Short mmCIF file of C-alpha atoms in Angstrom, two decimals:
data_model
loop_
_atom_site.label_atom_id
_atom_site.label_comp_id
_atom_site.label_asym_id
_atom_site.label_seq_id
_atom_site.Cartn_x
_atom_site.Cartn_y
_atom_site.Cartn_z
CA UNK A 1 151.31 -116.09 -28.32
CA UNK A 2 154.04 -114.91 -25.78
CA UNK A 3 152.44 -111.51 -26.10
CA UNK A 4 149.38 -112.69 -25.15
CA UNK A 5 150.34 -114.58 -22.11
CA UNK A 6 152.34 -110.99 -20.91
CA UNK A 7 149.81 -109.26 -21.19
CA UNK A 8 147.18 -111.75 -19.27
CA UNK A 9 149.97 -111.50 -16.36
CA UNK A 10 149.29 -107.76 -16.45
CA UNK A 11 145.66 -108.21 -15.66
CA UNK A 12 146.47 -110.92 -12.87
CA UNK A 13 148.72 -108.22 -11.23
CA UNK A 14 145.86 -105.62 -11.30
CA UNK A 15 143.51 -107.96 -9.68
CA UNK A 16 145.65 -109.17 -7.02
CA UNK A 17 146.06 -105.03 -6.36
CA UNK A 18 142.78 -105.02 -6.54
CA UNK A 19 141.71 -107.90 -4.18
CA UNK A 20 144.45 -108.10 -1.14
CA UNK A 21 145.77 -104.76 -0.71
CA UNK A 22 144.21 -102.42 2.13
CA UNK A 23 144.59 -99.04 0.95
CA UNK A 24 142.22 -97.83 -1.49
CA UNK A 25 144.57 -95.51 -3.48
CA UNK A 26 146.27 -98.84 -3.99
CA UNK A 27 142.88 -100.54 -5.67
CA UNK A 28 142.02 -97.69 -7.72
CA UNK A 29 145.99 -98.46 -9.13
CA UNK A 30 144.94 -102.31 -9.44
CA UNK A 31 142.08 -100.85 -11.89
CA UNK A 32 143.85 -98.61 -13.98
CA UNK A 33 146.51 -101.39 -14.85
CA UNK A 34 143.90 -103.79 -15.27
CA UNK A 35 142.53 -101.27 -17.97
CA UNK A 36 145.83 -100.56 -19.60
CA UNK A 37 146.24 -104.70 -19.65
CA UNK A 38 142.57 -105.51 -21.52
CA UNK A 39 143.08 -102.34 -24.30
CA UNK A 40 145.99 -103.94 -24.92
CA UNK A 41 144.87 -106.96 -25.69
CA UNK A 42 142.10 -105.59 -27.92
CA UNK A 43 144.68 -104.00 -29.95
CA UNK A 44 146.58 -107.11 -29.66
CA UNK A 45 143.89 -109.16 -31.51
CA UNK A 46 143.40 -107.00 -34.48
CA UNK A 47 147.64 -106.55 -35.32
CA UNK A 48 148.61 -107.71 -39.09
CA UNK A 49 152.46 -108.33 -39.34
CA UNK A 50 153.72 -105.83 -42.06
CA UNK A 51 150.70 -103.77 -41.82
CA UNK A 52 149.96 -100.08 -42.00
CA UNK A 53 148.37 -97.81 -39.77
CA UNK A 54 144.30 -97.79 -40.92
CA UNK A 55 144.85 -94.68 -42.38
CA UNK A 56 144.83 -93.56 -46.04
CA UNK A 57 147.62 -91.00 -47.03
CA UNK A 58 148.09 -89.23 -51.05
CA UNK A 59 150.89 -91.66 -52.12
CA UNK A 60 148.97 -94.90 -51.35
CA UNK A 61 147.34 -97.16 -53.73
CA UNK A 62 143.66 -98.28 -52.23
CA UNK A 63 144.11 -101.82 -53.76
CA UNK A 64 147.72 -102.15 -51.41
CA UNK A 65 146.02 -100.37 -48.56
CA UNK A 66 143.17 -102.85 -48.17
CA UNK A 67 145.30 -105.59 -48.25
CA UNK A 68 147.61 -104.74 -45.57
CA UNK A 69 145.74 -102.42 -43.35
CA UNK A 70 145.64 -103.40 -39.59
CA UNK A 71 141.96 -104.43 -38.31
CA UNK A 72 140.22 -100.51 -37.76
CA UNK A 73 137.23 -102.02 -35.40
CA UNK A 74 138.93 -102.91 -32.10
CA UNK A 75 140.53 -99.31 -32.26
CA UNK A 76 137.31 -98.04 -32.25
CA UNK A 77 136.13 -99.41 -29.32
CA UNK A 78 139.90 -99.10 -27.48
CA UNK A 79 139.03 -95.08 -27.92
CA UNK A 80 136.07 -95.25 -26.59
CA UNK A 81 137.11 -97.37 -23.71
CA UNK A 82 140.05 -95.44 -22.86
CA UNK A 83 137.85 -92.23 -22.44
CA UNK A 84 135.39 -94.22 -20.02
CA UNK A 85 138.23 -95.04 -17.92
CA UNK A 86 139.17 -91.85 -17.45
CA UNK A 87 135.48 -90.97 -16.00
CA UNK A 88 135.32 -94.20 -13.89
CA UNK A 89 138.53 -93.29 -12.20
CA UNK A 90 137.31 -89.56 -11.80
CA UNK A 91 134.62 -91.19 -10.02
CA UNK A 92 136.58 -93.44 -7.80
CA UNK A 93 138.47 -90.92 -6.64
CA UNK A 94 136.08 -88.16 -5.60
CA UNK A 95 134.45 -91.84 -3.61
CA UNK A 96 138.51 -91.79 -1.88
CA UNK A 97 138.05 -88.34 -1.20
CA UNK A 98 134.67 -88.67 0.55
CA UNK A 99 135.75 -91.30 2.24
CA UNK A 100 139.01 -90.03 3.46
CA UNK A 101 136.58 -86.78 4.79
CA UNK A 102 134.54 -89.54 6.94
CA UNK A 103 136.46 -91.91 8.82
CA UNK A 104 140.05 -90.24 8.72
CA UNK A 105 142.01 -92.90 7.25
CA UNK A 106 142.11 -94.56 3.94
CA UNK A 107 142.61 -98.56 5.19
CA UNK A 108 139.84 -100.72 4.05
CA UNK A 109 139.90 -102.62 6.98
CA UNK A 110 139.43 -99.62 9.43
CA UNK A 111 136.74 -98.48 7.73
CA UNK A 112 134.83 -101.69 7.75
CA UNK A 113 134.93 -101.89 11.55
CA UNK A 114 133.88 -97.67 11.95
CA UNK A 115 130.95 -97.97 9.62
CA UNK A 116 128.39 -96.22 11.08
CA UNK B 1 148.03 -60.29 -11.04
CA UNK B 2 147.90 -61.70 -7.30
CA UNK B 3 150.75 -62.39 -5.52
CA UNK B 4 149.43 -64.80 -3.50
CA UNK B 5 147.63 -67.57 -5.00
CA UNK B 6 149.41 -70.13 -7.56
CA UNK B 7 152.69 -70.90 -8.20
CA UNK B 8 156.01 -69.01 -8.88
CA UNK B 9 156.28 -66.31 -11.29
CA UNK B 10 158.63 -68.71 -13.78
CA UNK B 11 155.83 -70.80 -14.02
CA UNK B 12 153.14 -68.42 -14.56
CA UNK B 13 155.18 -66.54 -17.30
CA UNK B 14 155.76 -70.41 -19.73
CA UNK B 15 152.01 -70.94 -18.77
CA UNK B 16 151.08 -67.04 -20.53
CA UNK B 17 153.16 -68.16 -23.56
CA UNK B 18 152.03 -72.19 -23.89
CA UNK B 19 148.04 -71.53 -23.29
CA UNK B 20 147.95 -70.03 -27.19
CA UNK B 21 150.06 -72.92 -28.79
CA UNK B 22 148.17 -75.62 -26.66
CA UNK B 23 144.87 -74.29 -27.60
CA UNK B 24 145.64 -74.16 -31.35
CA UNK B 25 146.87 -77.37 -31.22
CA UNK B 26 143.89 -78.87 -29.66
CA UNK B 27 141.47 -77.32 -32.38
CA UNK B 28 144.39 -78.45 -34.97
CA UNK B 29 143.77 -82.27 -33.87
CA UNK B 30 140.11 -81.88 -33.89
CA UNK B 31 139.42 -80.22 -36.98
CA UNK B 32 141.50 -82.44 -38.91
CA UNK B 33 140.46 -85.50 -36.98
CA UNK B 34 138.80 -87.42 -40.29
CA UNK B 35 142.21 -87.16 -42.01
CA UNK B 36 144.98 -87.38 -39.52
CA UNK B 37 145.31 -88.96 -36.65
CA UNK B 38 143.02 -87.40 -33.13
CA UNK B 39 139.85 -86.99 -33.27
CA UNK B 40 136.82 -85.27 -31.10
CA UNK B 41 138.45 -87.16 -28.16
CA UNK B 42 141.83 -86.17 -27.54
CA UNK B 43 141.24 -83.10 -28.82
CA UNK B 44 138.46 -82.35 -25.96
CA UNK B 45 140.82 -83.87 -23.17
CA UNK B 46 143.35 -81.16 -24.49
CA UNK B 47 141.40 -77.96 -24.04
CA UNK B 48 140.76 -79.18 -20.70
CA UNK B 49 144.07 -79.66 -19.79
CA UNK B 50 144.67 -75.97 -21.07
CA UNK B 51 142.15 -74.87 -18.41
CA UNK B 52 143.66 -77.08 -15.59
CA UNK B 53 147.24 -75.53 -16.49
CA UNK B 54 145.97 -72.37 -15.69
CA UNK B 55 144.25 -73.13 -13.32
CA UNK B 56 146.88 -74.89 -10.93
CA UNK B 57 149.72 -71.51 -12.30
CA UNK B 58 147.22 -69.13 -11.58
CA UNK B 59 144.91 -70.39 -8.87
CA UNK B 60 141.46 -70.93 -8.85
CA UNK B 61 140.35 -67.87 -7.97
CA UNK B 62 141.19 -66.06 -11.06
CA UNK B 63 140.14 -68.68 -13.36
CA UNK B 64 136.84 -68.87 -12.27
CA UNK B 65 135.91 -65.55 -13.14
CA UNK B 66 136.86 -66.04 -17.02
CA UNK B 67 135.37 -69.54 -16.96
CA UNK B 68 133.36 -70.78 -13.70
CA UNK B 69 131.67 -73.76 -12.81
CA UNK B 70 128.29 -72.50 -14.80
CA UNK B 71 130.15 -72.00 -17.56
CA UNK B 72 131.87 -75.02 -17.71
CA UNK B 73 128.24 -77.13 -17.24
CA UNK B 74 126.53 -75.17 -19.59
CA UNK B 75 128.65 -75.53 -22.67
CA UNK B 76 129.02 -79.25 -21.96
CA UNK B 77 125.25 -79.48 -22.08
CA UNK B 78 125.52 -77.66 -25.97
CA UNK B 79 127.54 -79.73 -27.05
CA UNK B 80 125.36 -82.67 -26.03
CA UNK B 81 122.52 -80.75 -27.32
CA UNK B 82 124.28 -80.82 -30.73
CA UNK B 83 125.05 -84.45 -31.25
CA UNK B 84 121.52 -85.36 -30.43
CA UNK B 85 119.85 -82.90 -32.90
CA UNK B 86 122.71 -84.11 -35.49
CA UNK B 87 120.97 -87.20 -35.28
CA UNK B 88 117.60 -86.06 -35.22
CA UNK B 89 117.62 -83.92 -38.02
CA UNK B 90 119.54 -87.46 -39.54
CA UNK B 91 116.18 -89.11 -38.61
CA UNK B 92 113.79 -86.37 -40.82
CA UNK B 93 116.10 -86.76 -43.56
CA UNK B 94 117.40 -89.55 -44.43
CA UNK B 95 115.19 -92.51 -42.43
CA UNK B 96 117.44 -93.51 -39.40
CA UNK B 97 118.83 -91.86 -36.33
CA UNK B 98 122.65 -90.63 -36.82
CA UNK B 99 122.43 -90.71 -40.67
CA UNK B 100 125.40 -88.91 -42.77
CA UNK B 101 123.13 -85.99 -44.46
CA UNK B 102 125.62 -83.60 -45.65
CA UNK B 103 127.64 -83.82 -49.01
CA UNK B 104 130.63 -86.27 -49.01
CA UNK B 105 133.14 -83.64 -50.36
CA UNK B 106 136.57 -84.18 -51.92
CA UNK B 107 138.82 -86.77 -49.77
CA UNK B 108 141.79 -84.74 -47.94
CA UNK B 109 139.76 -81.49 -47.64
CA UNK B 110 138.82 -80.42 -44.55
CA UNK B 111 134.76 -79.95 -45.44
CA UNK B 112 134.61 -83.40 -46.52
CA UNK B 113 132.43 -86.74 -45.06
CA UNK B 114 129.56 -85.09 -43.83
CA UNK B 115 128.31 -84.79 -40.55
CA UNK B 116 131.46 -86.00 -39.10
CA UNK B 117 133.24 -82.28 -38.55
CA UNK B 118 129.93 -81.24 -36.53
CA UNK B 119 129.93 -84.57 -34.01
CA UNK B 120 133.85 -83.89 -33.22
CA UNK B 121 133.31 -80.14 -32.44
CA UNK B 122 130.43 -81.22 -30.53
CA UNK B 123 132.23 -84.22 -28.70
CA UNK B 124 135.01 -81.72 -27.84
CA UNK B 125 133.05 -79.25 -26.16
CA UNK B 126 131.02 -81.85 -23.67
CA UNK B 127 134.31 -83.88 -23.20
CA UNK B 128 136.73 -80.90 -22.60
CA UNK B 129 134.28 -78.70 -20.44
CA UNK B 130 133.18 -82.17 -18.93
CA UNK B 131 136.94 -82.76 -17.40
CA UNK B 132 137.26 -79.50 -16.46
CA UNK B 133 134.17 -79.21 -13.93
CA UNK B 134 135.35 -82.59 -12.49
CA UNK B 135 139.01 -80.82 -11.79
CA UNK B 136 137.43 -77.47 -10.54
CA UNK B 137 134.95 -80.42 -8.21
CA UNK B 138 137.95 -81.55 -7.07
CA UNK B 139 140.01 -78.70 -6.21
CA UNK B 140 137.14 -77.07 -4.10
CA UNK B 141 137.87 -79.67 -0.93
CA UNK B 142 141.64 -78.51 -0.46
CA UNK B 143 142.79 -76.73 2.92
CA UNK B 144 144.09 -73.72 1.38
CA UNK B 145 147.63 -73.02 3.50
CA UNK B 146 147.74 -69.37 2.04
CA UNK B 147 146.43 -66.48 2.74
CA UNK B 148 143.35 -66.05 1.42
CA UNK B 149 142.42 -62.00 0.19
CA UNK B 150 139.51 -60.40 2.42
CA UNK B 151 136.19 -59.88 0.68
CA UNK B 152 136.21 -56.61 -1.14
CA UNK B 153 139.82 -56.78 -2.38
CA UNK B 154 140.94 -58.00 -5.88
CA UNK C 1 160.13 -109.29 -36.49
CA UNK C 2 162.13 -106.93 -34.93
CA UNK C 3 159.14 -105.22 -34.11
CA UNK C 4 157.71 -108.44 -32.12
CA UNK C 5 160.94 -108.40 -29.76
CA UNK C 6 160.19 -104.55 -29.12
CA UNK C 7 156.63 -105.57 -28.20
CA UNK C 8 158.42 -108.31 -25.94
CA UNK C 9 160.83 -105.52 -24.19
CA UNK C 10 158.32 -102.97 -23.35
CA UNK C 11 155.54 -105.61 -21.76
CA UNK C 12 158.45 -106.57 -19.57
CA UNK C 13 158.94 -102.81 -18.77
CA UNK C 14 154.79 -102.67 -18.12
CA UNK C 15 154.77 -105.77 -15.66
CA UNK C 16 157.81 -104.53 -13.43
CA UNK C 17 156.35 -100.94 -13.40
CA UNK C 18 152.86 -102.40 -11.99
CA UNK C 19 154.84 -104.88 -9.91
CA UNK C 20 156.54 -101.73 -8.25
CA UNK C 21 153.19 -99.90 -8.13
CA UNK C 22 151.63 -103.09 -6.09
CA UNK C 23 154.48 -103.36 -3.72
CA UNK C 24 155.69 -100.02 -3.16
CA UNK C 25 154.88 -98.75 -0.10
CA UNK C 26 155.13 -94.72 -0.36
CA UNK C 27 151.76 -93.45 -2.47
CA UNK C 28 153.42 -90.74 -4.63
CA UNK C 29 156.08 -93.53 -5.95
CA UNK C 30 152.88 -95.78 -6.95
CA UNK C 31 151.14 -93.34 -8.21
CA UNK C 32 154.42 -92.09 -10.54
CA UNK C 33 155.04 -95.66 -11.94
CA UNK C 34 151.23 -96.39 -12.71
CA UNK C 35 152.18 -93.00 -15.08
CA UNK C 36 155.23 -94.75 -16.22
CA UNK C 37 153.22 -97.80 -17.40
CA UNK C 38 150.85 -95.93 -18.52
CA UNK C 39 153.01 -94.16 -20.96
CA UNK C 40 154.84 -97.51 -21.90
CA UNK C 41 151.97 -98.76 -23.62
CA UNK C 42 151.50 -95.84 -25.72
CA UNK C 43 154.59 -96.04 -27.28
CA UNK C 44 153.44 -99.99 -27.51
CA UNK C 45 150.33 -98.69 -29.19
CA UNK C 46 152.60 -96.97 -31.47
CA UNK C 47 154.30 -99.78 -32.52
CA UNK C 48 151.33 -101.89 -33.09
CA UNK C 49 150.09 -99.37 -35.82
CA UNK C 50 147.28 -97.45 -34.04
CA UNK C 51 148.30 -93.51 -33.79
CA UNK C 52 144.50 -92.55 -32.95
CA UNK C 53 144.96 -94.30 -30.04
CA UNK C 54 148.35 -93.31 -28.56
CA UNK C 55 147.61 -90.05 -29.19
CA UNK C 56 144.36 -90.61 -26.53
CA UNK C 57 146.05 -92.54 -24.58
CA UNK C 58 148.71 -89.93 -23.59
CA UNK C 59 146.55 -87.27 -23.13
CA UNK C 60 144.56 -89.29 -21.04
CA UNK C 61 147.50 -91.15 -18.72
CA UNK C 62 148.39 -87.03 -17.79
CA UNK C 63 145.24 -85.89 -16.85
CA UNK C 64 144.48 -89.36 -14.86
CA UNK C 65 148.04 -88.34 -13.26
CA UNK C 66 146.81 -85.16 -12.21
CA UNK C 67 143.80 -86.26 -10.68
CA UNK C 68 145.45 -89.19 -8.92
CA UNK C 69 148.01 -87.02 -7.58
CA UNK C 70 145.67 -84.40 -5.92
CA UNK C 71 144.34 -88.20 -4.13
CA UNK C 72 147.32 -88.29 -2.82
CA UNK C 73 148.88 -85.40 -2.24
CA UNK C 74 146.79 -83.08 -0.39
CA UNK C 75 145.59 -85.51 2.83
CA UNK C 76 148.26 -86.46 5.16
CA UNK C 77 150.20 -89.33 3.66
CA UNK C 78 150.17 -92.17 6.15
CA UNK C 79 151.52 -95.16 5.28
CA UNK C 80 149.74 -97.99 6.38
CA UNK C 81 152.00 -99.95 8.26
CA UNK C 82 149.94 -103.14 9.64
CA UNK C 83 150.47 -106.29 7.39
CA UNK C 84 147.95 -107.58 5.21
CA UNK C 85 146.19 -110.90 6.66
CA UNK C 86 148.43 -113.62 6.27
CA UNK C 87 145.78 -115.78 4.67
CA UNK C 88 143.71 -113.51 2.21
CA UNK C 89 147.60 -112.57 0.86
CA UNK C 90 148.46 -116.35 0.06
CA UNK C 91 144.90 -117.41 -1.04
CA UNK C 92 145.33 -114.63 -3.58
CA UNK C 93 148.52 -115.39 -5.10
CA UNK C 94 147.06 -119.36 -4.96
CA UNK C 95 144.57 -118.03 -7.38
CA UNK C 96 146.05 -116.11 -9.67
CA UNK C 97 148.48 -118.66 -10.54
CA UNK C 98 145.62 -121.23 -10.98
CA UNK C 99 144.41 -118.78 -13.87
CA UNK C 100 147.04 -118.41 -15.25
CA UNK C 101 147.40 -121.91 -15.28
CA UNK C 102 144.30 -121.85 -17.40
CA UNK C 103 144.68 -119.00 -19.22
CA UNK C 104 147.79 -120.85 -20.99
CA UNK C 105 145.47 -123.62 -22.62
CA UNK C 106 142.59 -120.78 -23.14
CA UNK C 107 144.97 -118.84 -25.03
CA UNK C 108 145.92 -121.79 -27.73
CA UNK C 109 142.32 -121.23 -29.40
CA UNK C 110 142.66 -117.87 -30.28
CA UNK C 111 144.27 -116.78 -34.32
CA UNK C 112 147.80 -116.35 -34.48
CA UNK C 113 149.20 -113.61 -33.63
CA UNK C 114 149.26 -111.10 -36.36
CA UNK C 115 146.97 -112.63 -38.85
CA UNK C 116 143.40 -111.50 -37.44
CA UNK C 117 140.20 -112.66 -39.05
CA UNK C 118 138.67 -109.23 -40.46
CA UNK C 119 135.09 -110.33 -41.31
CA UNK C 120 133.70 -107.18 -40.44
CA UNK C 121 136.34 -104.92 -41.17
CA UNK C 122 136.56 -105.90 -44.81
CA UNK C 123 133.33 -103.94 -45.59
CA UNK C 124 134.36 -101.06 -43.85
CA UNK C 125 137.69 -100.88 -45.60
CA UNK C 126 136.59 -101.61 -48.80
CA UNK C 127 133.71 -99.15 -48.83
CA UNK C 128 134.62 -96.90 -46.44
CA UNK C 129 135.96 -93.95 -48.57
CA UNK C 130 132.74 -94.16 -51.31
CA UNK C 131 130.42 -94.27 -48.35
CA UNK C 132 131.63 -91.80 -46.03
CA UNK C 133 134.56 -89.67 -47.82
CA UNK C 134 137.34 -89.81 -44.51
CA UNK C 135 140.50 -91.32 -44.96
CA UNK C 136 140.61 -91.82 -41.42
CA UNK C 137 139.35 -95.16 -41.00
CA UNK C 138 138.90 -95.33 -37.39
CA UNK C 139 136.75 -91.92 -37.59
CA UNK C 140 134.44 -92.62 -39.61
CA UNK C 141 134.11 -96.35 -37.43
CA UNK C 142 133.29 -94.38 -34.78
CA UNK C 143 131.20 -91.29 -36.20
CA UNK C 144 129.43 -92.98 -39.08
CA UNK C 145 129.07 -96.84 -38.91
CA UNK C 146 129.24 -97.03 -34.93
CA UNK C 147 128.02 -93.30 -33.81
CA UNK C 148 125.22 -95.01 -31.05
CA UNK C 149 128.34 -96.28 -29.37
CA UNK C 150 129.70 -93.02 -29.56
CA UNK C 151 126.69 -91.52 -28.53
CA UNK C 152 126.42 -93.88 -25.70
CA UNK C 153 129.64 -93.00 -24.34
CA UNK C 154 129.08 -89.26 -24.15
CA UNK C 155 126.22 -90.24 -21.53
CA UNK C 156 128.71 -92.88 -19.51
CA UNK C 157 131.34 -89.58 -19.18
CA UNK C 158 128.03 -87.28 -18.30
CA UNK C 159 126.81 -89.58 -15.77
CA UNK C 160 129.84 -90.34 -14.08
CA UNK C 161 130.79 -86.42 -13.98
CA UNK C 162 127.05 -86.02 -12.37
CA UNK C 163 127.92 -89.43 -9.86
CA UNK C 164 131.18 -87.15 -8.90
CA UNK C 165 129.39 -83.79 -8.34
CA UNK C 166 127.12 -85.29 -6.08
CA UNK C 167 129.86 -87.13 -3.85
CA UNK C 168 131.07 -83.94 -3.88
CA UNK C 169 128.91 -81.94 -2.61
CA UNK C 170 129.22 -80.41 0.90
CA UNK C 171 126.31 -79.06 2.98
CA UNK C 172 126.86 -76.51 5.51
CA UNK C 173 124.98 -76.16 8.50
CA UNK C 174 124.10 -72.67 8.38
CA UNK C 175 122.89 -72.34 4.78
CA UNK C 176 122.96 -74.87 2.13
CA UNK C 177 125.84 -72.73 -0.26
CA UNK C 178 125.86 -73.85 -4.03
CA UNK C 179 128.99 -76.38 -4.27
CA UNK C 180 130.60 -74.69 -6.99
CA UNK C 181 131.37 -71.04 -4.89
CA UNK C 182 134.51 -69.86 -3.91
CA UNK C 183 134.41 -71.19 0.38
CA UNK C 184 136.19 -69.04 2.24
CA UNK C 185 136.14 -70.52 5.54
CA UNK C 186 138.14 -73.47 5.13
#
């Protein structure tokens, strides 16, 4: 339950990162951890003490395996949602990039008052 | 090879002698990725990194004459092309988009659980030639502090 | 249990390595610890008995370190040195403690830790290997019972690749070059 608490404090440090810092290399962080914190607690969810990876190998009985294997489904969707993140953030940072081109600074707040 | 461009000679010789092993061990975790461990995914993301390596040892002028920008977009755009006929050709044969057509096989061999080998070869090409046109996008906007060779050289 | 007071250690390494990426005020150092986090939870994915995905999950933290690095690297690196509003920096931390105020009692509904409620993955254990013949579970979740998800995450990648090309682009004045040939001027 501790675990789960930890790992909701990592998500309340990206979105602080996210929300009151200025410099936009510094929000694209606050993301990233933010995704590290909610995979985590996918993988979190589907955990069986004493378990085994979901994996069969020769030496294993399938009766034993079934039993004790650790939930395959939210690693499913933790692959796929790693791989997304690592697009999204692509994306973000070519939007830094273009931005840094433009107005010559990366603060937020400076380039709120040059728009235009 | 040109002086000027990339990084010191050290690093381009350990880059000549990893690009084999990394390669091989990207098509290792793919091709085995319905009985180990890996997959279409990281396998993909690894090829690309093999590209990028080169690319920031050699420079990007000598990569993009093996593999340019073109290159890059049109084998991501096969190997979209083959997970969507996959599942079409699913759809004539067995009734519903994405079905498993081929023979299950023995478990532990490689040619076993159908259509699965053909959607991770195909999900490595788009992802791994996918990652590498966004790093060659990239790269284009930096203020390149060396000398540059004249047109007509190289 | 000795495997629960690992877990323990290295989400105590994660939170001060994103506490010193928030505060830190030179880019490169934030941009190495976000890399050190990021490799802290594979090895917790490790633990937790999914190799599939701390295999991904390393390849991906270096290639999101290379691309945050060129970010960084390659502009001049000015520090910003005026101090956040006073207010907006309070109100913040006023909030985040209020969830996790909340998130506390939220938290008490959920299963126990380590006994998880498998009500669909029972059928995909059970008849996984007749049905589909890979020993990899998590494959054939992904290429056989789930392949639209897969499917539609090959088009999120592609259209967020497209979305960056055409940030990307530059126009020049004289003639409108293609984006992806060598430019010499600059």
């Amino acid at each position: 339950m501790t675990l789960y608490f930890l790992d909701f404090v990592l998500l309340v440090i990206g979105i602080y990162a996210l929300v009151a810092k200025r410099h936009i290399v510094k929000k694209i962080l606050g993301v990233a951890i933010m995704e590290y914190s909610v995979n985590l607690f996918l993988i979190l969810i589907g955990f069986k003490k004493a378990g085994v990876a979901p994996i069969l190998t020769k030496d294993m009985n399938l009766v034993t395996f079934i039993k004790t294997a650790v939930d395959p489904l939210p690693q499913a969707l933790v692959l796929t949602s790693i791989v997304i993140g690592l697009g999204t953030l692509a994306l973000m940072v070519s939007i830094a990039i273009r931005l840094y081109e433009r107005y010559g600074t990366f603060d937020m707040h400076e380039i709120n008052r040059l728009r235009g | 090879m040109d002086k000027h461009t990339g990084m010191t000679p050290i690093v381009k010789m350990i880059t000549k002698v990893l690009c084999g092993l990394m390669l091989v061990f990207g098509a290792f975790i793919v091709a085995y990725g319905h009985i180990t461990p890996g997959g279409g995914f990281p396998g993909g993301v690894m090829i690309a990194l093999v590209y990028i390596l080169i690319t920031l040892a050699y420079g990007r002028v000598i990569v993009e004459r093996k593999v340019s920008g073109i290159t890059a977009s049109v084998v991501d755009d096969i190997g979209a092309l083959i997970f969507w006929s996959v599942g079409m050709i699913g759809l004539f044969v067995g009734g519903s988009y994405l079905f498993n057509f081929l023979g299950k096989g023995n478990p532990f061999h490689i040619l076993s659980a159908g259509t699965i080998i053909i959607n991770n070869i195909a999900i490595t090409l788009k992802v791994g030639m996918c990652l590498y046109a966004i790093f060659l996008a990239l790269s284009i906007l930096q203020r390149v502090v060396i000398d540059e060779p004249k047109e007509g050289e190289e | 249990m000795e495997t629960i007071i690992i877990l323990h250690i290295i989400l105590v390494f994660m939170i001060i390595g994103s506490l010193i990426t928030v505060e830190i005020r030179n880019m490169l150092s934030a941009v190495i610890s976000v890399g050190a986090v990021g490799f802290a939870l594979s090895l917790a994915f490790l633990f937790l008995d999914a190799p599939d995905i701390a295999i991904t999950q390393v390849i991906v933290e270096i290639l999101s370190l290379v691309i945050l690095i060129r970010a960084t690297i390659k502009v001049d690196n000015v520090a910003i040195e005026k101090r956040e509003h006073i207010l907006s920096d309070r109100t913040a931390l006023i909030f985040v403690g209020m969830i996790l105020v909340f998130a506390w009692f939220a938290f008490q509904s959920l299963p126990t830790f380590g006994e998880p409620s498998m009500r669909v993955s029972e059928y995909y254990l059970m008849n996984g290997l007749r049905e589909v013949g890979a020993t990899n579970f998590v494959t054939s979740v992904i290429l056989d019972y789930r392949a639209y998800d897969t499917l539609g995450e090959a088009m999120v990648l592609f259209t967020s690749i497209s979305g960056a090309f055409v940030i990307l682009r530059r126009w020049k004045k004289e003639q409108d070059k293609d984006f992806l040939r060598i430019d010499r001027e600059h």
